[in-house]
Amino acid sequence: MDNIMDKKIVIDIGSYYIKVGYSNEDRPRLIVPSTIGRPRFLDLSRDLCDKPHYIGSEAISKKGILALKYPIEYGVVSNWDDMEKILVYIFNELNVNTEEYSVIIAQSPIDTNKNKEEITKVMFETFNVQNLYIGIQQELTLKSIGLKTGLVVDSGDSSTLIVPVIDGVVERNSVVLLKIGGRDITDYLFKLLNENGNKIYQYDKNIVSQVKENFGFISLDCYNEQQQEEKEYQLPAGKMINFTNEVFKAPELIFNPSLHQIPMDSIDRLIYETIMKFNKKEIQKDLFSNIVLTGGNTKFKGFKERLEKEMHNVLSSNEGECVTIKITSTSEPLYSSWLGCSLIETSHYNSKNYSRFEYDKVGPSIIYSK
């Protein structure tokens, strides 16, 4: 990275994690929880806290004495003061002088132009970066596996997005947001475990999340699934959690949102309806044959197989359309869009990035020029 113009920092903004690293590398250098914590009680905190705020894992480790906030909701930044503090932390952890670097950012397809203006302003006015490129996460996910057209199902911490991409362009008007994500599954598992006789408190919810990640799976047929053998999981104080079928009933939310009182169709029905909105049969076929799974929830065992089954059921009940369904899981579902950022071709980058010189002339409205 001798050439300053080749120095590019890649940032993928997520509700639960922010992934950060350098272009042309195959994995992020940092994966930072998207949280900031401040002391709950000023008098007590003087002895226990040596900083006005803590970021990421350090904040989570002190959650007993800190009030945690998550400035990114449904993949969209909702508190820019906190987001700026997280970015300061990230650049300090990388130990870089941002004035010598360009930055590539992966953004949600449901983000607003106002937010795009804000991140542009922060990057050029606070961090004085050389150049800025802003891409859409799901377009970049496809790029990471060599596709330009496909339907990305991105199921993360706060939501699940269904995003059609045609010839490298996200069809923003056709994006579907399902407000069910990993934290909802954790909350539902917490509820089910307590209903089953366990006594688990809010401060132990991270343990429930561990149970979900270690034992959770998607059943091919939730209502006829075999009774699971009872298992135990130990809490830090030595107390045990007992569970059986809860570990497949909780992730069922993604396929049955009504369990969480969310008045939306199942994910398979939403995928079908999204694709069928396109009038051209060729586009429909391309999308059906290039359904790409990414995001932490798609790592559940059985997710892909259940979606394949449900998609075939939906198609057979709708005039039996004769199309090929192909569902692909990304090899790195937690950071596939970050990887796509790091692989952006030089010609594409050069035609779409904003330079500091351009920004200084027109300000944040530069985002409307390319």
mmCIF file with all atom_site columns, C-alpha atoms in Angstrom, residues 153-319:
data_model
loop_
_atom_site.group_PDB
_atom_site.id
_atom_site.type_symbol
_atom_site.label_atom_id
_atom_site.label_alt_id
_atom_site.label_comp_id
_atom_site.label_asym_id
_atom_site.label_entity_id
_atom_site.label_seq_id
_atom_site.pdbx_PDB_ins_code
_atom_site.Cartn_x
_atom_site.Cartn_y
_atom_site.Cartn_z
_atom_site.occupancy
_atom_site.B_iso_or_equiv
_atom_site.pdbx_formal_charge
_atom_site.auth_seq_id
_atom_site.auth_comp_id
_atom_site.auth_asym_id
_atom_site.auth_atom_id
_atom_site.pdbx_PDB_model_num
ATOM 1   C CA . VAL A 1 153 ? -32.011 -12.549 1.267   1.00 0.00 ? 153 VAL A CA 1
ATOM 2   C CA . ASP A 1 154 ? -30.081 -10.773 4.015   1.00 0.00 ? 154 ASP A CA 1
ATOM 3   C CA . SER A 1 155 ? -31.191 -11.794 7.512   1.00 0.00 ? 155 SER A CA 1
ATOM 4   C CA . GLY A 1 156 ? -29.275 -9.972  10.238  1.00 0.00 ? 156 GLY A CA 1
ATOM 5   C CA . ASP A 1 157 ? -29.671 -8.837  13.818  1.00 0.00 ? 157 ASP A CA 1
ATOM 6   C CA . SER A 1 158 ? -32.539 -6.365  13.504  1.00 0.00 ? 158 SER A CA 1
ATOM 7   C CA . SER A 1 159 ? -34.260 -7.291  10.243  1.00 0.00 ? 159 SER A CA 1
ATOM 8   C CA . THR A 1 160 ? -34.449 -9.419  7.126   1.00 0.00 ? 160 THR A CA 1
ATOM 9   C CA . LEU A 1 161 ? -34.167 -7.741  3.723   1.00 0.00 ? 161 LEU A CA 1
ATOM 10  C CA . ILE A 1 162 ? -35.207 -9.127  0.358   1.00 0.00 ? 162 ILE A CA 1
ATOM 11  C CA . VAL A 1 163 ? -33.242 -7.235  -2.262  1.00 0.00 ? 163 VAL A CA 1
ATOM 12  C CA . PRO A 1 164 ? -33.424 -7.743  -6.048  1.00 0.00 ? 164 PRO A CA 1
ATOM 13  C CA . VAL A 1 165 ? -30.311 -6.722  -7.963  1.00 0.00 ? 165 VAL A CA 1
ATOM 14  C CA . ILE A 1 166 ? -30.420 -6.578  -11.765 1.00 0.00 ? 166 ILE A CA 1
ATOM 15  C CA . ASP A 1 167 ? -27.250 -6.119  -13.801 1.00 0.00 ? 167 ASP A CA 1
ATOM 16  C CA . GLY A 1 168 ? -25.417 -4.684  -10.791 1.00 0.00 ? 168 GLY A CA 1
ATOM 17  C CA . VAL A 1 169 ? -28.161 -2.225  -9.811  1.00 0.00 ? 169 VAL A CA 1
ATOM 18  C CA . VAL A 1 170 ? -30.299 -2.580  -6.678  1.00 0.00 ? 170 VAL A CA 1
ATOM 19  C CA . GLU A 1 171 ? -33.999 -2.203  -7.495  1.00 0.00 ? 171 GLU A CA 1
ATOM 20  C CA . ARG A 1 172 ? -34.701 -0.017  -4.458  1.00 0.00 ? 172 ARG A CA 1
ATOM 21  C CA . ASN A 1 173 ? -38.447 0.282   -5.080  1.00 0.00 ? 173 ASN A CA 1
ATOM 22  C CA . SER A 1 174 ? -38.761 -3.497  -4.891  1.00 0.00 ? 174 SER A CA 1
ATOM 23  C CA . VAL A 1 175 ? -36.807 -4.003  -1.654  1.00 0.00 ? 175 VAL A CA 1
ATOM 24  C CA . VAL A 1 176 ? -38.840 -5.687  1.105   1.00 0.00 ? 176 VAL A CA 1
ATOM 25  C CA . LEU A 1 177 ? -38.102 -5.151  4.802   1.00 0.00 ? 177 LEU A CA 1
ATOM 26  C CA . LEU A 1 178 ? -39.224 -7.875  7.212   1.00 0.00 ? 178 LEU A CA 1
ATOM 27  C CA . LYS A 1 179 ? -38.754 -6.560  10.755  1.00 0.00 ? 179 LYS A CA 1
ATOM 28  C CA . ILE A 1 180 ? -37.583 -9.875  12.137  1.00 0.00 ? 180 ILE A CA 1
ATOM 29  C CA . GLY A 1 181 ? -33.930 -10.487 12.916  1.00 0.00 ? 181 GLY A CA 1
ATOM 30  C CA . GLY A 1 182 ? -31.609 -12.259 15.288  1.00 0.00 ? 182 GLY A CA 1
ATOM 31  C CA . ARG A 1 183 ? -32.560 -10.175 18.319  1.00 0.00 ? 183 ARG A CA 1
ATOM 32  C CA . ASP A 1 184 ? -36.256 -11.041 17.804  1.00 0.00 ? 184 ASP A CA 1
ATOM 33  C CA . ILE A 1 185 ? -35.365 -14.726 17.692  1.00 0.00 ? 185 ILE A CA 1
ATOM 34  C CA . THR A 1 186 ? -33.357 -14.294 20.906  1.00 0.00 ? 186 THR A CA 1
ATOM 35  C CA . ASP A 1 187 ? -36.292 -12.482 22.567  1.00 0.00 ? 187 ASP A CA 1
ATOM 36  C CA . TYR A 1 188 ? -38.701 -15.211 21.503  1.00 0.00 ? 188 TYR A CA 1
ATOM 37  C CA . LEU A 1 189 ? -36.351 -17.945 22.734  1.00 0.00 ? 189 LEU A CA 1
ATOM 38  C CA . PHE A 1 190 ? -36.050 -16.059 26.049  1.00 0.00 ? 190 PHE A CA 1
ATOM 39  C CA . LYS A 1 191 ? -39.856 -16.067 26.323  1.00 0.00 ? 191 LYS A CA 1
ATOM 40  C CA . LEU A 1 192 ? -40.183 -19.763 25.424  1.00 0.00 ? 192 LEU A CA 1
ATOM 41  C CA . LEU A 1 193 ? -37.468 -20.836 27.868  1.00 0.00 ? 193 LEU A CA 1
ATOM 42  C CA . ASN A 1 194 ? -39.111 -18.967 30.740  1.00 0.00 ? 194 ASN A CA 1
ATOM 43  C CA . GLU A 1 195 ? -42.506 -20.425 29.843  1.00 0.00 ? 195 GLU A CA 1
ATOM 44  C CA . ASN A 1 196 ? -40.877 -23.860 30.063  1.00 0.00 ? 196 ASN A CA 1
ATOM 45  C CA . GLY A 1 197 ? -40.020 -23.360 33.749  1.00 0.00 ? 197 GLY A CA 1
ATOM 46  C CA . ASN A 1 198 ? -36.615 -21.691 33.507  1.00 0.00 ? 198 ASN A CA 1
ATOM 47  C CA . LYS A 1 199 ? -35.968 -18.482 35.422  1.00 0.00 ? 199 LYS A CA 1
ATOM 48  C CA . ILE A 1 200 ? -33.802 -16.351 33.189  1.00 0.00 ? 200 ILE A CA 1
ATOM 49  C CA . TYR A 1 201 ? -33.412 -12.613 33.708  1.00 0.00 ? 201 TYR A CA 1
ATOM 50  C CA . GLN A 1 202 ? -32.787 -9.834  31.202  1.00 0.00 ? 202 GLN A CA 1
ATOM 51  C CA . TYR A 1 203 ? -29.132 -9.513  32.185  1.00 0.00 ? 203 TYR A CA 1
ATOM 52  C CA . ASP A 1 204 ? -28.617 -13.162 31.153  1.00 0.00 ? 204 ASP A CA 1
ATOM 53  C CA . LYS A 1 205 ? -30.019 -12.627 27.657  1.00 0.00 ? 205 LYS A CA 1
ATOM 54  C CA . ASN A 1 206 ? -26.530 -12.971 26.176  1.00 0.00 ? 206 ASN A CA 1
ATOM 55  C CA . ILE A 1 207 ? -26.592 -16.574 27.451  1.00 0.00 ? 207 ILE A CA 1
ATOM 56  C CA . VAL A 1 208 ? -29.887 -17.110 25.620  1.00 0.00 ? 208 VAL A CA 1
ATOM 57  C CA . SER A 1 209 ? -28.191 -15.788 22.488  1.00 0.00 ? 209 SER A CA 1
ATOM 58  C CA . GLN A 1 210 ? -25.431 -18.367 22.969  1.00 0.00 ? 210 GLN A CA 1
ATOM 59  C CA . VAL A 1 211 ? -28.037 -21.142 23.258  1.00 0.00 ? 211 VAL A CA 1
ATOM 60  C CA . LYS A 1 212 ? -29.590 -19.887 20.013  1.00 0.00 ? 212 LYS A CA 1
ATOM 61  C CA . GLU A 1 213 ? -26.263 -19.811 18.174  1.00 0.00 ? 213 GLU A CA 1
ATOM 62  C CA . ASN A 1 214 ? -25.031 -23.182 19.462  1.00 0.00 ? 214 ASN A CA 1
ATOM 63  C CA . PHE A 1 215 ? -28.237 -25.237 19.344  1.00 0.00 ? 215 PHE A CA 1
ATOM 64  C CA . GLY A 1 216 ? -30.788 -23.380 17.196  1.00 0.00 ? 216 GLY A CA 1
ATOM 65  C CA . PHE A 1 217 ? -31.921 -24.797 13.862  1.00 0.00 ? 217 PHE A CA 1
ATOM 66  C CA . ILE A 1 218 ? -34.670 -24.428 11.271  1.00 0.00 ? 218 ILE A CA 1
ATOM 67  C CA . SER A 1 219 ? -37.026 -27.381 11.082  1.00 0.00 ? 219 SER A CA 1
ATOM 68  C CA . LEU A 1 220 ? -38.188 -28.650 7.696   1.00 0.00 ? 220 LEU A CA 1
ATOM 69  C CA . ASP A 1 221 ? -41.636 -29.155 9.249   1.00 0.00 ? 221 ASP A CA 1
ATOM 70  C CA . CYS A 1 222 ? -41.983 -27.278 12.520  1.00 0.00 ? 222 CYS A CA 1
ATOM 71  C CA . TYR A 1 223 ? -45.404 -28.670 13.429  1.00 0.00 ? 223 TYR A CA 1
ATOM 72  C CA . ASN A 1 224 ? -44.372 -32.300 12.946  1.00 0.00 ? 224 ASN A CA 1
ATOM 73  C CA . GLU A 1 225 ? -40.801 -32.027 14.200  1.00 0.00 ? 225 GLU A CA 1
ATOM 74  C CA . GLN A 1 226 ? -39.689 -34.841 16.452  1.00 0.00 ? 226 GLN A CA 1
ATOM 75  C CA . GLN A 1 227 ? -39.477 -34.068 20.167  1.00 0.00 ? 227 GLN A CA 1
ATOM 76  C CA . GLN A 1 228 ? -35.918 -32.991 20.936  1.00 0.00 ? 228 GLN A CA 1
ATOM 77  C CA . GLU A 1 229 ? -33.893 -34.572 23.698  1.00 0.00 ? 229 GLU A CA 1
ATOM 78  C CA . GLU A 1 230 ? -33.696 -32.266 26.717  1.00 0.00 ? 230 GLU A CA 1
ATOM 79  C CA . LYS A 1 231 ? -30.397 -30.412 26.971  1.00 0.00 ? 231 LYS A CA 1
ATOM 80  C CA . GLU A 1 232 ? -28.800 -28.223 29.623  1.00 0.00 ? 232 GLU A CA 1
ATOM 81  C CA . TYR A 1 233 ? -26.780 -25.033 29.382  1.00 0.00 ? 233 TYR A CA 1
ATOM 82  C CA . GLN A 1 234 ? -24.970 -23.509 32.336  1.00 0.00 ? 234 GLN A CA 1
ATOM 83  C CA . LEU A 1 235 ? -25.342 -19.882 33.378  1.00 0.00 ? 235 LEU A CA 1
ATOM 84  C CA . PRO A 1 236 ? -22.296 -18.057 34.808  1.00 0.00 ? 236 PRO A CA 1
ATOM 85  C CA . ALA A 1 237 ? -23.535 -18.477 38.409  1.00 0.00 ? 237 ALA A CA 1
ATOM 86  C CA . GLY A 1 238 ? -23.800 -22.233 37.946  1.00 0.00 ? 238 GLY A CA 1
ATOM 87  C CA . LYS A 1 239 ? -27.542 -22.336 37.344  1.00 0.00 ? 239 LYS A CA 1
ATOM 88  C CA . MET A 1 240 ? -28.724 -24.520 34.453  1.00 0.00 ? 240 MET A CA 1
ATOM 89  C CA . ILE A 1 241 ? -31.081 -23.727 31.544  1.00 0.00 ? 241 ILE A CA 1
ATOM 90  C CA . ASN A 1 242 ? -33.120 -26.697 30.321  1.00 0.00 ? 242 ASN A CA 1
ATOM 91  C CA . PHE A 1 243 ? -34.489 -26.724 26.780  1.00 0.00 ? 243 PHE A CA 1
ATOM 92  C CA . THR A 1 244 ? -35.962 -29.022 24.151  1.00 0.00 ? 244 THR A CA 1
ATOM 93  C CA . ASN A 1 245 ? -38.080 -27.850 21.190  1.00 0.00 ? 245 ASN A CA 1
ATOM 94  C CA . GLU A 1 246 ? -37.540 -24.158 21.920  1.00 0.00 ? 246 GLU A CA 1
ATOM 95  C CA . VAL A 1 247 ? -34.366 -24.239 19.815  1.00 0.00 ? 247 VAL A CA 1
ATOM 96  C CA . PHE A 1 248 ? -36.319 -24.765 16.582  1.00 0.00 ? 248 PHE A CA 1
ATOM 97  C CA . LYS A 1 249 ? -39.517 -22.973 17.580  1.00 0.00 ? 249 LYS A CA 1
ATOM 98  C CA . ALA A 1 250 ? -37.735 -19.637 18.073  1.00 0.00 ? 250 ALA A CA 1
ATOM 99  C CA . PRO A 1 251 ? -36.061 -19.460 14.613  1.00 0.00 ? 251 PRO A CA 1
ATOM 100 C CA . GLU A 1 252 ? -39.429 -20.421 13.093  1.00 0.00 ? 252 GLU A CA 1
ATOM 101 C CA . LEU A 1 253 ? -40.266 -16.699 13.372  1.00 0.00 ? 253 LEU A CA 1
ATOM 102 C CA . ILE A 1 254 ? -38.545 -16.075 10.038  1.00 0.00 ? 254 ILE A CA 1
ATOM 103 C CA . PHE A 1 255 ? -40.942 -18.432 8.273   1.00 0.00 ? 255 PHE A CA 1
ATOM 104 C CA . ASN A 1 256 ? -43.965 -17.635 10.443  1.00 0.00 ? 256 ASN A CA 1
ATOM 105 C CA . PRO A 1 257 ? -43.938 -13.940 11.510  1.00 0.00 ? 257 PRO A CA 1
ATOM 106 C CA . SER A 1 258 ? -47.407 -14.274 13.099  1.00 0.00 ? 258 SER A CA 1
ATOM 107 C CA . LEU A 1 259 ? -45.716 -16.034 16.035  1.00 0.00 ? 259 LEU A CA 1
ATOM 108 C CA . HIS A 1 260 ? -44.338 -12.580 16.919  1.00 0.00 ? 260 HIS A CA 1
ATOM 109 C CA . GLN A 1 261 ? -47.607 -10.774 16.080  1.00 0.00 ? 261 GLN A CA 1
ATOM 110 C CA . ILE A 1 262 ? -46.075 -9.329  12.913  1.00 0.00 ? 262 ILE A CA 1
ATOM 111 C CA . PRO A 1 263 ? -48.736 -9.033  10.186  1.00 0.00 ? 263 PRO A CA 1
ATOM 112 C CA . MET A 1 264 ? -46.532 -10.036 7.270   1.00 0.00 ? 264 MET A CA 1
ATOM 113 C CA . ASP A 1 265 ? -46.344 -12.992 4.938   1.00 0.00 ? 265 ASP A CA 1
ATOM 114 C CA . SER A 1 266 ? -43.703 -15.665 5.378   1.00 0.00 ? 266 SER A CA 1
ATOM 115 C CA . ILE A 1 267 ? -40.279 -15.086 3.874   1.00 0.00 ? 267 ILE A CA 1
ATOM 116 C CA . ASP A 1 268 ? -40.917 -17.535 1.018   1.00 0.00 ? 268 ASP A CA 1
ATOM 117 C CA . ARG A 1 269 ? -44.146 -15.770 0.047   1.00 0.00 ? 269 ARG A CA 1
ATOM 118 C CA . LEU A 1 270 ? -42.399 -12.372 0.181   1.00 0.00 ? 270 LEU A CA 1
ATOM 119 C CA . ILE A 1 271 ? -39.610 -13.660 -2.075  1.00 0.00 ? 271 ILE A CA 1
ATOM 120 C CA . TYR A 1 272 ? -42.134 -15.002 -4.575  1.00 0.00 ? 272 TYR A CA 1
ATOM 121 C CA . GLU A 1 273 ? -44.146 -11.757 -4.615  1.00 0.00 ? 273 GLU A CA 1
ATOM 122 C CA . THR A 1 274 ? -40.997 -9.655  -4.992  1.00 0.00 ? 274 THR A CA 1
ATOM 123 C CA . ILE A 1 275 ? -39.845 -11.618 -8.033  1.00 0.00 ? 275 ILE A CA 1
ATOM 124 C CA . MET A 1 276 ? -43.279 -11.718 -9.667  1.00 0.00 ? 276 MET A CA 1
ATOM 125 C CA . LYS A 1 277 ? -43.515 -7.903  -9.604  1.00 0.00 ? 277 LYS A CA 1
ATOM 126 C CA . PHE A 1 278 ? -41.053 -7.890  -12.504 1.00 0.00 ? 278 PHE A CA 1
ATOM 127 C CA . ASN A 1 279 ? -42.956 -8.254  -15.760 1.00 0.00 ? 279 ASN A CA 1
ATOM 128 C CA . LYS A 1 280 ? -40.186 -9.774  -17.857 1.00 0.00 ? 280 LYS A CA 1
ATOM 129 C CA . LYS A 1 281 ? -40.071 -13.561 -17.623 1.00 0.00 ? 281 LYS A CA 1
ATOM 130 C CA . GLU A 1 282 ? -36.313 -13.534 -18.207 1.00 0.00 ? 282 GLU A CA 1
ATOM 131 C CA . ILE A 1 283 ? -35.763 -11.381 -15.124 1.00 0.00 ? 283 ILE A CA 1
ATOM 132 C CA . GLN A 1 284 ? -38.065 -13.604 -13.066 1.00 0.00 ? 284 GLN A CA 1
ATOM 133 C CA . LYS A 1 285 ? -36.113 -16.699 -14.117 1.00 0.00 ? 285 LYS A CA 1
ATOM 134 C CA . ASP A 1 286 ? -32.776 -15.024 -13.366 1.00 0.00 ? 286 ASP A CA 1
ATOM 135 C CA . LEU A 1 287 ? -33.935 -14.068 -9.873  1.00 0.00 ? 287 LEU A CA 1
ATOM 136 C CA . PHE A 1 288 ? -35.467 -17.463 -9.063  1.00 0.00 ? 288 PHE A CA 1
ATOM 137 C CA . SER A 1 289 ? -32.239 -19.172 -10.132 1.00 0.00 ? 289 SER A CA 1
ATOM 138 C CA . ASN A 1 290 ? -29.973 -16.785 -8.203  1.00 0.00 ? 290 ASN A CA 1
ATOM 139 C CA . ILE A 1 291 ? -31.395 -16.503 -4.675  1.00 0.00 ? 291 ILE A CA 1
ATOM 140 C CA . VAL A 1 292 ? -28.443 -15.713 -2.409  1.00 0.00 ? 292 VAL A CA 1
ATOM 141 C CA . LEU A 1 293 ? -28.502 -16.094 1.379   1.00 0.00 ? 293 LEU A CA 1
ATOM 142 C CA . THR A 1 294 ? -26.406 -13.915 3.664   1.00 0.00 ? 294 THR A CA 1
ATOM 143 C CA . GLY A 1 295 ? -26.518 -12.578 7.221   1.00 0.00 ? 295 GLY A CA 1
ATOM 144 C CA . GLY A 1 296 ? -26.114 -14.369 10.543  1.00 0.00 ? 296 GLY A CA 1
ATOM 145 C CA . ASN A 1 297 ? -29.563 -15.997 10.655  1.00 0.00 ? 297 ASN A CA 1
ATOM 146 C CA . THR A 1 298 ? -28.948 -17.833 7.390   1.00 0.00 ? 298 THR A CA 1
ATOM 147 C CA . LYS A 1 299 ? -26.276 -19.809 9.259   1.00 0.00 ? 299 LYS A CA 1
ATOM 148 C CA . PHE A 1 300 ? -29.023 -21.733 11.095  1.00 0.00 ? 300 PHE A CA 1
ATOM 149 C CA . LYS A 1 301 ? -28.808 -25.394 10.167  1.00 0.00 ? 301 LYS A CA 1
ATOM 150 C CA . GLY A 1 302 ? -31.698 -26.188 7.826   1.00 0.00 ? 302 GLY A CA 1
ATOM 151 C CA . PHE A 1 303 ? -32.349 -22.596 6.675   1.00 0.00 ? 303 PHE A CA 1
ATOM 152 C CA . LYS A 1 304 ? -31.488 -23.203 3.031   1.00 0.00 ? 304 LYS A CA 1
ATOM 153 C CA . GLU A 1 305 ? -33.308 -26.556 2.858   1.00 0.00 ? 305 GLU A CA 1
ATOM 154 C CA . ARG A 1 306 ? -36.467 -25.147 4.449   1.00 0.00 ? 306 ARG A CA 1
ATOM 155 C CA . LEU A 1 307 ? -36.495 -22.167 2.081   1.00 0.00 ? 307 LEU A CA 1
ATOM 156 C CA . GLU A 1 308 ? -36.079 -24.468 -0.930  1.00 0.00 ? 308 GLU A CA 1
ATOM 157 C CA . LYS A 1 309 ? -39.015 -26.575 0.248   1.00 0.00 ? 309 LYS A CA 1
ATOM 158 C CA . GLU A 1 310 ? -41.259 -23.560 0.873   1.00 0.00 ? 310 GLU A CA 1
ATOM 159 C CA . MET A 1 311 ? -40.347 -21.927 -2.446  1.00 0.00 ? 311 MET A CA 1
ATOM 160 C CA . HIS A 1 312 ? -41.317 -25.089 -4.333  1.00 0.00 ? 312 HIS A CA 1
ATOM 161 C CA . ASN A 1 313 ? -44.599 -25.180 -2.381  1.00 0.00 ? 313 ASN A CA 1
ATOM 162 C CA . VAL A 1 314 ? -45.368 -21.554 -3.255  1.00 0.00 ? 314 VAL A CA 1
ATOM 163 C CA . LEU A 1 315 ? -44.617 -22.104 -6.928  1.00 0.00 ? 315 LEU A CA 1
ATOM 164 C CA . SER A 1 316 ? -46.712 -25.264 -7.156  1.00 0.00 ? 316 SER A CA 1
ATOM 165 C CA . SER A 1 317 ? -49.696 -23.484 -5.590  1.00 0.00 ? 317 SER A CA 1
ATOM 166 C CA . ASN A 1 318 ? -49.457 -20.588 -8.065  1.00 0.00 ? 318 ASN A CA 1
ATOM 167 C CA . GLU A 1 319 ? -50.343 -22.075 -11.434 1.00 0.00 ? 319 GLU A CA 1
#
